[in-house]
């Protein structure tokens, strides 16, 4: 009977291992697991914030993040980490819920990243995320990779979140009004749509020129 029990345990272990190998070969399991974990922890342990507030997502450069030189973060990992930081922002501000209630869906329409200083292996950092501008169909966000020890901005990312099937001006207006209604005793001046930062303005113009060139076959 003991041998039968041991055989069953062995079969279960092998089956679980094969399932894990299959999942990792077909899906980016770690990516989806981190996204799920980030969403759950935000909902359970972190407070909701104003739509124009800045959120901070903590992370570290592990050996799975480095490039072939082995002592700093791979360039492609920065945008991957931004996905997790943006998940936190969307959850804590209620932006994701508001978009889905209107039948909309945010998709990445473009990104621009400037590397200033590499992030060393095993070093800690945070990603600050905020909305810097929006128009009728897109939300523009800024993400800063800030070193935990020196507060140096190692990299800065600008992203355009294109929102499908949703008027962004109306959406953001409703969120601003909702935040004001939920804090009636707040003596601060009402928070309004920010002016488009100069670097974002030029980036938008560059994207317009690029789109025109592609449409013309250039």
XYZ file of C-alpha atoms in Angstrom:
218
model
C 0.000 0.000 0.000
C 2.898 2.348 0.792
C 4.387 1.684 -2.650
C 1.040 2.490 -4.256
C 0.822 5.770 -2.307
C 4.390 6.706 -3.297
C 3.606 5.888 -6.919
C 0.540 8.153 -6.814
C 2.597 11.016 -5.371
C 5.223 10.513 -8.058
C 2.574 10.566 -10.793
C 1.040 13.749 -9.384
C 4.443 15.446 -9.153
C 5.333 14.514 -12.731
C 1.936 15.702 -13.979
C 2.257 19.039 -12.185
C 5.773 19.494 -13.559
C 4.648 18.735 -17.110
C 1.731 21.169 -16.784
C 4.076 23.906 -15.542
C 6.517 23.277 -18.390
C 3.643 23.403 -20.880
C 2.291 26.640 -19.408
C 5.698 28.328 -19.427
C 6.290 27.228 -23.031
C 2.929 28.578 -24.239
C 2.266 31.568 -21.946
C 4.376 34.232 -20.230
C 3.280 32.851 -16.854
C 5.480 35.125 -14.743
C 4.112 38.222 -16.488
C 0.469 37.286 -15.929
C 1.150 36.176 -12.338
C 2.793 39.512 -11.472
C -0.019 41.464 -13.116
C -2.609 39.489 -11.138
C -0.640 39.906 -7.896
C -0.270 43.650 -8.465
C -4.003 44.040 -9.056
C -4.975 42.043 -5.962
C -2.538 43.819 -3.621
C -3.728 47.216 -4.855
C -7.359 46.323 -4.254
C -6.767 44.841 -0.804
C -3.958 46.851 0.741
C -3.562 50.194 -1.041
C -5.883 53.179 -0.947
C -7.520 54.766 -3.960
C -5.959 58.010 -5.155
C -6.964 61.024 -7.250
C -6.790 60.548 -11.012
C -4.099 63.263 -11.226
C -2.046 61.906 -8.323
C 1.270 60.115 -8.769
C 1.510 56.450 -7.809
C 4.716 54.630 -6.911
C 5.466 51.007 -7.802
C 8.420 49.315 -6.073
C 10.594 46.738 -7.797
C 14.125 45.350 -8.046
C 16.504 44.325 -10.793
C 16.864 40.540 -10.526
C 19.038 38.131 -12.502
C 16.043 37.432 -14.767
C 16.105 41.106 -15.800
C 19.748 41.542 -16.813
C 21.312 41.585 -20.277
C 24.307 39.559 -21.470
C 26.719 41.802 -19.545
C 25.026 40.546 -16.340
C 25.443 43.727 -14.281
C 22.515 45.923 -15.296
C 18.900 45.751 -16.423
C 18.117 44.728 -19.987
C 16.736 47.668 -21.981
C 13.573 45.769 -22.914
C 12.736 45.131 -19.247
C 12.037 48.796 -18.583
C 8.858 48.827 -20.660
C 7.811 45.490 -19.172
C 8.118 46.950 -15.669
C 6.104 49.973 -16.794
C 3.224 47.584 -17.517
C 3.107 46.600 -13.842
C 3.405 50.219 -12.694
C 0.582 51.187 -15.030
C -1.543 48.315 -13.695
C -1.162 49.780 -10.213
C -2.053 53.270 -11.437
C -5.130 52.076 -13.341
C -6.331 50.088 -10.322
C -5.731 52.652 -7.584
C -7.208 55.600 -9.518
C -10.233 53.636 -10.750
C -9.277 54.464 -14.347
C -9.507 50.872 -15.569
C -12.950 50.403 -14.025
C -14.216 53.690 -15.482
C -12.994 52.803 -18.979
C -14.535 49.329 -18.909
C -17.866 50.680 -17.615
C -18.046 52.773 -20.784
C -17.237 49.783 -22.967
C -13.782 51.126 -23.755
C -10.404 49.435 -23.889
C -6.955 51.033 -23.455
C -4.197 49.932 -25.834
C -0.631 51.110 -26.129
C -0.408 53.613 -28.986
C 3.240 54.524 -28.557
C 6.072 54.903 -26.102
C 9.303 56.845 -25.824
C 12.036 56.044 -23.328
C 15.203 57.891 -22.411
C 17.884 55.998 -20.500
C 19.972 58.173 -18.186
C 21.766 55.695 -15.918
C 21.657 51.913 -15.890
C 19.987 50.045 -13.040
C 22.439 47.605 -11.487
C 21.609 43.988 -10.699
C 19.947 43.506 -7.286
C 19.379 47.252 -6.850
C 15.998 48.572 -5.700
C 14.013 51.213 -7.538
C 10.519 52.627 -7.818
C 8.461 53.708 -10.814
C 6.423 56.874 -10.345
C 3.445 57.093 -12.703
C 1.171 60.003 -13.511
C -1.072 61.385 -16.228
C 0.501 64.443 -17.849
C -2.051 65.157 -20.609
C -4.984 63.781 -22.571
C -6.972 64.547 -25.710
C -10.263 63.189 -27.034
C -8.942 59.674 -27.694
C -5.686 59.194 -25.781
C -4.134 59.469 -22.326
C -0.469 60.439 -22.044
C 1.438 59.089 -19.060
C 4.888 59.660 -17.629
C 6.812 56.950 -15.786
C 10.063 57.631 -13.927
C 12.496 54.961 -12.746
C 13.861 56.358 -9.490
C 16.778 54.793 -7.624
C 15.867 53.835 -4.066
C 19.131 55.037 -2.538
C 19.934 58.272 -4.375
C 16.504 59.240 -5.821
C 18.183 59.670 -9.205
C 15.878 59.342 -12.226
C 17.516 56.457 -14.099
C 15.060 56.498 -16.989
C 11.942 58.357 -18.055
C 9.168 56.911 -20.206
C 6.286 58.639 -21.976
C 3.395 56.463 -23.132
C 0.329 57.141 -25.206
C -2.643 55.046 -24.110
C -5.171 55.000 -26.947
C -8.648 54.355 -25.511
C -10.918 52.543 -27.973
C -14.694 53.169 -28.048
C -14.514 55.913 -25.432
C -14.291 59.715 -25.448
C -11.348 60.441 -23.175
C -12.271 64.091 -22.568
C -15.665 63.013 -21.216
C -14.141 60.148 -19.227
C -11.538 62.325 -17.516
C -14.090 65.065 -16.871
C -16.305 62.568 -15.063
C -13.387 61.240 -13.006
C -12.335 64.760 -11.986
C -15.922 65.569 -11.009
C -16.207 62.297 -9.080
C -13.026 63.012 -7.116
C -14.284 66.501 -6.245
C -17.666 65.125 -5.128
C -16.053 62.472 -2.918
C -13.962 65.147 -1.153
C -16.418 68.032 -0.619
C -14.503 69.438 2.356
C -11.253 69.796 0.440
C -10.216 73.460 0.525
C -7.697 73.110 -2.311
C -8.455 74.574 -5.731
C -10.164 72.060 -8.041
C -7.710 70.069 -10.111
C -8.072 70.625 -13.826
C -6.669 69.220 -17.050
C -2.912 69.920 -17.125
C -1.204 71.807 -19.918
C 0.612 69.564 -22.366
C 4.326 69.407 -21.403
C 6.635 70.720 -24.117
C 8.453 67.405 -24.617
C 5.133 65.547 -24.912
C 3.841 68.137 -27.393
C 6.876 67.612 -29.645
C 6.563 63.845 -29.291
C 2.909 64.003 -30.375
C 3.900 66.089 -33.396
C 6.644 63.597 -34.281
C 4.092 60.764 -34.166
C 1.756 62.723 -36.449
C 4.554 63.211 -38.984
C 5.500 59.524 -38.739
C 1.876 58.444 -39.329
C 1.602 60.732 -42.361
C 4.826 59.339 -43.823
C 3.648 55.752 -43.378
C 0.277 56.493 -44.965
C 2.091 58.026 -47.938
C 4.269 54.949 -48.297
C 7.480 56.659 -47.171
